[in-house]
PDB file of C-alpha atoms in Angstrom:
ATOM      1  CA  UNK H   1     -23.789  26.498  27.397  1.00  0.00           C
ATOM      2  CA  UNK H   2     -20.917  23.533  28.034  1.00  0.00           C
ATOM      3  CA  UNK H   3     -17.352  24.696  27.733  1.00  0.00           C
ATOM      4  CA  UNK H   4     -13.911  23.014  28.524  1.00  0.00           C
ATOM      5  CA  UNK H   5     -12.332  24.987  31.610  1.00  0.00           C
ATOM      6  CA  UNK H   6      -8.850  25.484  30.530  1.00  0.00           C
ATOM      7  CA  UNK H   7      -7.108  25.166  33.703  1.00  0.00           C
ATOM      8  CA  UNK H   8      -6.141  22.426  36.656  1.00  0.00           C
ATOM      9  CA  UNK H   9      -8.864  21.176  38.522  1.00  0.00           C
ATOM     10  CA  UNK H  10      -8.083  22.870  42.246  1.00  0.00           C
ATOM     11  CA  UNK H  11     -11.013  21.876  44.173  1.00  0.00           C
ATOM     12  CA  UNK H  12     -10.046  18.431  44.860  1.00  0.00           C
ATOM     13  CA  UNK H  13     -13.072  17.833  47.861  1.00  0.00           C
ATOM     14  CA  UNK H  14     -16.070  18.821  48.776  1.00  0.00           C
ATOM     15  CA  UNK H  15     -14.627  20.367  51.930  1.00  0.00           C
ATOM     16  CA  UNK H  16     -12.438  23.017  50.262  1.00  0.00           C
ATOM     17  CA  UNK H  17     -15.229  24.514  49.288  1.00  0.00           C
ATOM     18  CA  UNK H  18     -16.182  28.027  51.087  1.00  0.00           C
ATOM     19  CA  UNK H  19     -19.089  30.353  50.747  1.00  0.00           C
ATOM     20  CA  UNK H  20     -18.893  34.333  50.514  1.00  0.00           C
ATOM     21  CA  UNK H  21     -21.218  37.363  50.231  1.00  0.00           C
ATOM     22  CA  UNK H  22     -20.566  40.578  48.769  1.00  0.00           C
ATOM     23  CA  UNK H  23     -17.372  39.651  47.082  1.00  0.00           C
ATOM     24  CA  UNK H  24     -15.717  41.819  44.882  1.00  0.00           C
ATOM     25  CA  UNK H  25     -15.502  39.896  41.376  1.00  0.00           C
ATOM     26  CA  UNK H  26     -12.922  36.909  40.757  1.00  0.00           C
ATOM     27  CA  UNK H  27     -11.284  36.310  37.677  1.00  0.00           C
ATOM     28  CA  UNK H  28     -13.699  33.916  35.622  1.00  0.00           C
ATOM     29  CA  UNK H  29     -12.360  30.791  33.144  1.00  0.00           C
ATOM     30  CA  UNK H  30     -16.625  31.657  31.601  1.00  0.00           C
ATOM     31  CA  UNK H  31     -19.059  33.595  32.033  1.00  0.00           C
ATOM     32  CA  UNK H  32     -22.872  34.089  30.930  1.00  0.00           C
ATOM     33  CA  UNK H  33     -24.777  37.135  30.868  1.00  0.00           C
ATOM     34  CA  UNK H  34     -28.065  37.403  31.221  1.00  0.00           C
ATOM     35  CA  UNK H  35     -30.956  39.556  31.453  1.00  0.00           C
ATOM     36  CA  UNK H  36     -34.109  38.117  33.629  1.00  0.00           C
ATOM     37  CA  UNK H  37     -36.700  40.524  34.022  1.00  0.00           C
ATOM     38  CA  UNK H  38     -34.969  43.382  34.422  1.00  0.00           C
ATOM     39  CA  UNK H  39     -31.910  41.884  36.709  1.00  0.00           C
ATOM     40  CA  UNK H  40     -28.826  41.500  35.135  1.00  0.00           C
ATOM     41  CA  UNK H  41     -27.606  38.342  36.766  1.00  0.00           C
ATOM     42  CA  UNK H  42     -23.905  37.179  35.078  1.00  0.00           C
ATOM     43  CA  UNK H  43     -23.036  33.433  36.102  1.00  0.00           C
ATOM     44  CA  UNK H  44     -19.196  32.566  36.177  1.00  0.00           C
ATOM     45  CA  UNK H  45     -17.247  29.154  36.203  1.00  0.00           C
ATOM     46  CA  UNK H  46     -14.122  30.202  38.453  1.00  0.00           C
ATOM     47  CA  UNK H  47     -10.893  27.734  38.447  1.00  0.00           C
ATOM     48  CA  UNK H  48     -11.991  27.119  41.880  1.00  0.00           C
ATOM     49  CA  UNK H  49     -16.017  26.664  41.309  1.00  0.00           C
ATOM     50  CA  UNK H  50     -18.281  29.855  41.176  1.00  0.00           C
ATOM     51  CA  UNK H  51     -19.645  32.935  41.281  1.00  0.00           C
ATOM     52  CA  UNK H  52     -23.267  34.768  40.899  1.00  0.00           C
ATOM     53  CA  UNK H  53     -23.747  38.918  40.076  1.00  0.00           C
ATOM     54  CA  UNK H  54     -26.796  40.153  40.612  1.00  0.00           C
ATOM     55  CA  UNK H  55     -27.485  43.529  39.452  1.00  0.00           C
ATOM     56  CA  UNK H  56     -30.817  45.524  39.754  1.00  0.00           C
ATOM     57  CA  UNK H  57     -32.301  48.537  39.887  1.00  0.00           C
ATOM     58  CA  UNK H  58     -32.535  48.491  43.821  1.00  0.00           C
ATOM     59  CA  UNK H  59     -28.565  47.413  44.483  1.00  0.00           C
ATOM     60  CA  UNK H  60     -26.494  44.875  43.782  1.00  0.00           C
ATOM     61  CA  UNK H  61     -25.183  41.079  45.147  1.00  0.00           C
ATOM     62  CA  UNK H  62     -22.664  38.560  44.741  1.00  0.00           C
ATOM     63  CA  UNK H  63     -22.470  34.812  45.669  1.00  0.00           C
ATOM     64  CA  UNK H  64     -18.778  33.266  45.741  1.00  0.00           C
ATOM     65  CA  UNK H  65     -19.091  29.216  46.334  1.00  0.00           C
ATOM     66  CA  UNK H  66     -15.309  28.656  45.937  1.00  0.00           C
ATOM     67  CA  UNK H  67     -12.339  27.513  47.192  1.00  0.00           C
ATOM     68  CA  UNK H  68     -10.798  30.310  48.693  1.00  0.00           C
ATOM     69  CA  UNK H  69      -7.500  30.406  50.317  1.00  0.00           C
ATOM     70  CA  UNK H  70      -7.742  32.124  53.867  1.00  0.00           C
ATOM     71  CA  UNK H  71     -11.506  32.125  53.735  1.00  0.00           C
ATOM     72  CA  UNK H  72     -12.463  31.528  57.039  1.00  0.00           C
ATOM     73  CA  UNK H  73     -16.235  30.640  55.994  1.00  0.00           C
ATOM     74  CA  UNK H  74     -17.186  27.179  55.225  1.00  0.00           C
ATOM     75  CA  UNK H  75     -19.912  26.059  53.098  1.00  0.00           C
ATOM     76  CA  UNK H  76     -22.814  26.380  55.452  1.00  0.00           C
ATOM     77  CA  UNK H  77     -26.179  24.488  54.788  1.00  0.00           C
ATOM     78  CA  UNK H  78     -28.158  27.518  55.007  1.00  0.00           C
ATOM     79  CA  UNK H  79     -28.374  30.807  55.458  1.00  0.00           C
ATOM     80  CA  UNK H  80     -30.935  33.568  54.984  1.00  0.00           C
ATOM     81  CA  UNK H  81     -30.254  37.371  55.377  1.00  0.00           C
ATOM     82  CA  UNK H  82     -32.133  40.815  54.826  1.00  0.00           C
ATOM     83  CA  UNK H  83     -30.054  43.741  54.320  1.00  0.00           C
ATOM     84  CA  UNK H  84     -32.089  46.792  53.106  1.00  0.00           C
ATOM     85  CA  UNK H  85     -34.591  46.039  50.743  1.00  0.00           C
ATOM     86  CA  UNK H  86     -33.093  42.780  50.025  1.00  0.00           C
ATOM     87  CA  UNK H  87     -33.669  38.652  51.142  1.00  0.00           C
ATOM     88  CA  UNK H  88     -31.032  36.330  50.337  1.00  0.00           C
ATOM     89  CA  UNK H  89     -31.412  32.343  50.950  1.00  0.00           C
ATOM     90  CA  UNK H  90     -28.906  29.890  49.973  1.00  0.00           C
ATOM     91  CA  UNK H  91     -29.392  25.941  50.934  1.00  0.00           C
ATOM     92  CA  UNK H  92     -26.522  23.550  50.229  1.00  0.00           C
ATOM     93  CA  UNK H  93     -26.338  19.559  50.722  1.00  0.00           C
ATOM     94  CA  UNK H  94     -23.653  16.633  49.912  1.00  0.00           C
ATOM     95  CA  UNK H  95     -24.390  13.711  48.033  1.00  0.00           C
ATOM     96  CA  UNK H  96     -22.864  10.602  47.942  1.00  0.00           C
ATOM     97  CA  UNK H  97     -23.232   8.542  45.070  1.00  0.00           C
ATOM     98  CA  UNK H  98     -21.495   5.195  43.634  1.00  0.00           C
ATOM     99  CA  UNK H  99     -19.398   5.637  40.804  1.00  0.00           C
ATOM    100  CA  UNK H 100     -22.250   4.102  38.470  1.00  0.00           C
ATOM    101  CA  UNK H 101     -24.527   6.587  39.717  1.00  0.00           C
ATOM    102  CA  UNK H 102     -22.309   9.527  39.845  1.00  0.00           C
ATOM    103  CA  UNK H 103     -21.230   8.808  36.121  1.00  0.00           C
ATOM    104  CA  UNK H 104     -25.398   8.989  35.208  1.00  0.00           C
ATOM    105  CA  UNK H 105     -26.083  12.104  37.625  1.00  0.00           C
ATOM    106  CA  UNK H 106     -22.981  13.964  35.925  1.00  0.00           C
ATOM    107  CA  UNK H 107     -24.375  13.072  32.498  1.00  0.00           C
ATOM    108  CA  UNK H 108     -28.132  14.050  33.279  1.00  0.00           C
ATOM    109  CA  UNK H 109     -26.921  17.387  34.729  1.00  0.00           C
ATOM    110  CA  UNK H 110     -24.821  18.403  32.436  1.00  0.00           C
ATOM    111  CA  UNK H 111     -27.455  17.671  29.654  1.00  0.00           C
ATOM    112  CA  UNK H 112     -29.646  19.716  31.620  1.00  0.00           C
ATOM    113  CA  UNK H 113     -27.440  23.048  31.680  1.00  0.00           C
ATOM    114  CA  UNK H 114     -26.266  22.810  28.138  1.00  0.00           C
ATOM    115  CA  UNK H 115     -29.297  22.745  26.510  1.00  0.00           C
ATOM    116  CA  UNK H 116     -30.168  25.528  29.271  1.00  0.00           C
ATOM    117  CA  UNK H 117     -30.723  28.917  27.514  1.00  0.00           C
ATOM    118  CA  UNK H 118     -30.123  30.160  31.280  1.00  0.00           C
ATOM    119  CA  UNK H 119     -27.555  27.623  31.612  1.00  0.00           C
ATOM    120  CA  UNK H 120     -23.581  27.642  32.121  1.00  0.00           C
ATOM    121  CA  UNK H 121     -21.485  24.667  32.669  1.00  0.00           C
ATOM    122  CA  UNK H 122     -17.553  23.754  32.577  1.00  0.00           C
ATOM    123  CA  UNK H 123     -16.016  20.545  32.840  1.00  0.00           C
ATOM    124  CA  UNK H 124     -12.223  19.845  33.748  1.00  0.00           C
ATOM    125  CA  UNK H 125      -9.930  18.267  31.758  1.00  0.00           C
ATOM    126  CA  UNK H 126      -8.930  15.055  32.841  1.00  0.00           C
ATOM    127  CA  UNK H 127     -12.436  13.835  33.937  1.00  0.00           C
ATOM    128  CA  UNK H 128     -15.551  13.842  32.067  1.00  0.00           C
ATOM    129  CA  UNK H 129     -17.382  13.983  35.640  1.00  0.00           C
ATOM    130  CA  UNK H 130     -15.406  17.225  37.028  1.00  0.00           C
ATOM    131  CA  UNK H 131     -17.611  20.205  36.514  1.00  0.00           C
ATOM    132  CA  UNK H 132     -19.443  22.982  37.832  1.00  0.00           C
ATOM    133  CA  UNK H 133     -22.651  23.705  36.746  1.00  0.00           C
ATOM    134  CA  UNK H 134     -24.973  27.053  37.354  1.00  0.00           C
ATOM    135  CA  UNK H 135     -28.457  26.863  36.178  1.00  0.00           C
ATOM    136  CA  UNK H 136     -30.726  30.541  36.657  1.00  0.00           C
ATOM    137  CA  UNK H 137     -34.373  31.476  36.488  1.00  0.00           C
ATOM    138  CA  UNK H 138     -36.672  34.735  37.761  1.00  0.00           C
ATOM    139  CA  UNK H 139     -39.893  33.229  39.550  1.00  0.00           C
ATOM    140  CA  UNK H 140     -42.179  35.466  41.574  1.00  0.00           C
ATOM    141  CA  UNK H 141     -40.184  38.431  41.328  1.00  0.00           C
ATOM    142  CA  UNK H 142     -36.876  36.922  42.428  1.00  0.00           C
ATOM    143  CA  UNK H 143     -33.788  35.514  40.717  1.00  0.00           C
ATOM    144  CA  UNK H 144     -33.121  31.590  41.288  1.00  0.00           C
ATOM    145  CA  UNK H 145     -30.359  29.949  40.724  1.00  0.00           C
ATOM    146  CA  UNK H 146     -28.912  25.938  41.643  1.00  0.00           C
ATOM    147  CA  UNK H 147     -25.256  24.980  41.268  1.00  0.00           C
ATOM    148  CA  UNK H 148     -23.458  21.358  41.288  1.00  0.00           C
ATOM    149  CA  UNK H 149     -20.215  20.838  41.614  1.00  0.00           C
ATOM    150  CA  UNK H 150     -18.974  17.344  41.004  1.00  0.00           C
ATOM    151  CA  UNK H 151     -15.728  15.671  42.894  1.00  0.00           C
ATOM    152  CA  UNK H 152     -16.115  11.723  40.859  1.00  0.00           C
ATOM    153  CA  UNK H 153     -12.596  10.891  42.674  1.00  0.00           C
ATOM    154  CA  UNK H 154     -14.821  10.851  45.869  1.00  0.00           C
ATOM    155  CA  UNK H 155     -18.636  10.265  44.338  1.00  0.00           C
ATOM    156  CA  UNK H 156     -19.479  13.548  46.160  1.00  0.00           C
ATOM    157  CA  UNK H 157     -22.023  16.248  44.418  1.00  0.00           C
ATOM    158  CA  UNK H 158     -22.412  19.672  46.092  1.00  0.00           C
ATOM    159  CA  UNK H 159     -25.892  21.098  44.946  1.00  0.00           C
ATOM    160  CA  UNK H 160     -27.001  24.468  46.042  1.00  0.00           C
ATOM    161  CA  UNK H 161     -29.828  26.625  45.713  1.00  0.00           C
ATOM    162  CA  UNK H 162     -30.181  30.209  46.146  1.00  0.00           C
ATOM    163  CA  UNK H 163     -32.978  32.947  46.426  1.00  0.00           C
ATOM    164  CA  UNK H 164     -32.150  36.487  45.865  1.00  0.00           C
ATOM    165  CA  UNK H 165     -34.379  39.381  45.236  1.00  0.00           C
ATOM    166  CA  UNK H 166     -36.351  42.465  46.806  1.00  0.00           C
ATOM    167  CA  UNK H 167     -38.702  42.165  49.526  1.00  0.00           C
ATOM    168  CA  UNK H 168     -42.394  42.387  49.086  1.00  0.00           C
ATOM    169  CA  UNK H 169     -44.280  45.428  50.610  1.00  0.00           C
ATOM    170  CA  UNK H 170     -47.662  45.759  51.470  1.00  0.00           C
ATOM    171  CA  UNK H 171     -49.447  46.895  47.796  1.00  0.00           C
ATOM    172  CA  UNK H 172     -51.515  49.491  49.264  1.00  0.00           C
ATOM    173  CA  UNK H 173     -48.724  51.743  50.888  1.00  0.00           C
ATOM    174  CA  UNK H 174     -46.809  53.914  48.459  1.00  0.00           C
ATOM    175  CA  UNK H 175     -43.277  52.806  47.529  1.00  0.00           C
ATOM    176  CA  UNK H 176     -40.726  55.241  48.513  1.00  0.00           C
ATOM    177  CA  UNK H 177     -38.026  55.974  45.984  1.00  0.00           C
ATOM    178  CA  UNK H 178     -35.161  52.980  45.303  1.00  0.00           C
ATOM    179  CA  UNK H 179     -32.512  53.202  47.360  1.00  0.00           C
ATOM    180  CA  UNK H 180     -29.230  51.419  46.260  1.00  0.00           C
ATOM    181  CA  UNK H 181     -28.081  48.219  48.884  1.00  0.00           C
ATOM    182  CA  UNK H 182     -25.692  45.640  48.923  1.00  0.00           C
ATOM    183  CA  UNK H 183     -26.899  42.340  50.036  1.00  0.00           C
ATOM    184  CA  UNK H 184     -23.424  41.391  51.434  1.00  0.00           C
TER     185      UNK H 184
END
C-alpha cells in the first residue's frame, strides 16, 4: 500500500533517527494490519518514520525507529536480545547514493512495497524521494520485517532489518503453558 503522509517531513537526516523497544504506541499518519500466521503484526508510518506491533499468543513487542525528541538511544547497527521466551534482532546500515542512483533506488523500493500485499509505504510531500517504507513476512516461525527511510536532500537510505519471534525448544521436552512477555 503507497499513501501520501499528510504532514511536514521532520526527519531531515539520517542522524535524527533513534531506535526504541517496548514503546507504548505513537500516533500513526498509516497503518497496516496484518495477520501472519497467527501474529498480529500492525506496521505504522509515524510523522517522524516508524513503528512495528507485534502481537502473539506468547506476549507482545514494539519497534520505534523514529525521531524522538529526548531519546537518548541512537540508531545502533545491531542489537539482539532474549527476554522470556522471546529473540529480537535488528541490523541497520547507511547508504550513500548519488542523486541518479538515489532517484532509481527510491523508485525500485517503493514499487516493491506497493505492490506488497505485506507492504506499507508513505511518501512526503514536497519530494517524490522522501518516504518510509516497511515491508513484513513470517519465515521459520518468526516475523520479518525491513524498513527504508529515504533523506534525497543528502542521498542517504537507512535500511533495517529485524527478527522477532519465540525461541525454539528442544521438540522432545514438553512445552510448559504460554506465559505472557514483553520483548522490551
Amino acid at each position: 500500500m503507497l499513501t501520501t503522509l499528510n504532514t511536514a517531513y521532520t526527519d531531515t537526516r539520517a542522524t535524527d533517527l533513534a531506535w526504541a523497544l517496548g514503546r507504548e504506541p505513537l500516533p500513526a499518519l498509516a497503518a497496516l494490519d496484518l495477520e501472519l500466521a497467527g501474529a498480529k503484526l500492525q506496521l505504522r508510518l509515524l510523522g517522524a518514520s516508524h513503528q512495528v506491533l507485534v502481537e502473539e499468543e506468547r506476549g507482545d513487542c514494539s519497534e520505534t525507529v523514529a525521531c524522538m525528541p529526548g531519546s537518548s538511544t541512537p540508531l545502533p547497527l545491531g542489537v539482539a536480545k532474549r527476554a522470556g521466551d522471546w529473540e529480537y534482532e535488528f541490523a541497520a546500515r547507511v547508504e550513500i547514493l548519488s542523486p541518479g542512483q538515489f532517484a532509481g533506488r527510491a523508485q525500485e523500493l517503493l514499487a516493491l512495497v506497493a505492490d506488497h500485499p505485506h507492504g506499507l509505504a508513505g511518501v512526503f510531500p514536497g519530494s517524490p524521494h522522501a518516504f518510509t517504507a516497511l515491508l513484513a513476512q513470517y519465515h521459520q516461525g518468526q516475523v520479518h520485517w525491513r524498513t527504508w527511510h529515504a533523506y534525497p536532500q543528502d542521498g542517504q537510505l537507512v535500511a533495517t532489518r529485524t527478527r522477532v519471534g519465540v525461541r525454539p525448544r528442544d521438540r522432545r521436552r514438553k512445552r510448559p503453558e504460554p506465559q505472557h512477555h514483553t520483548c522490551g
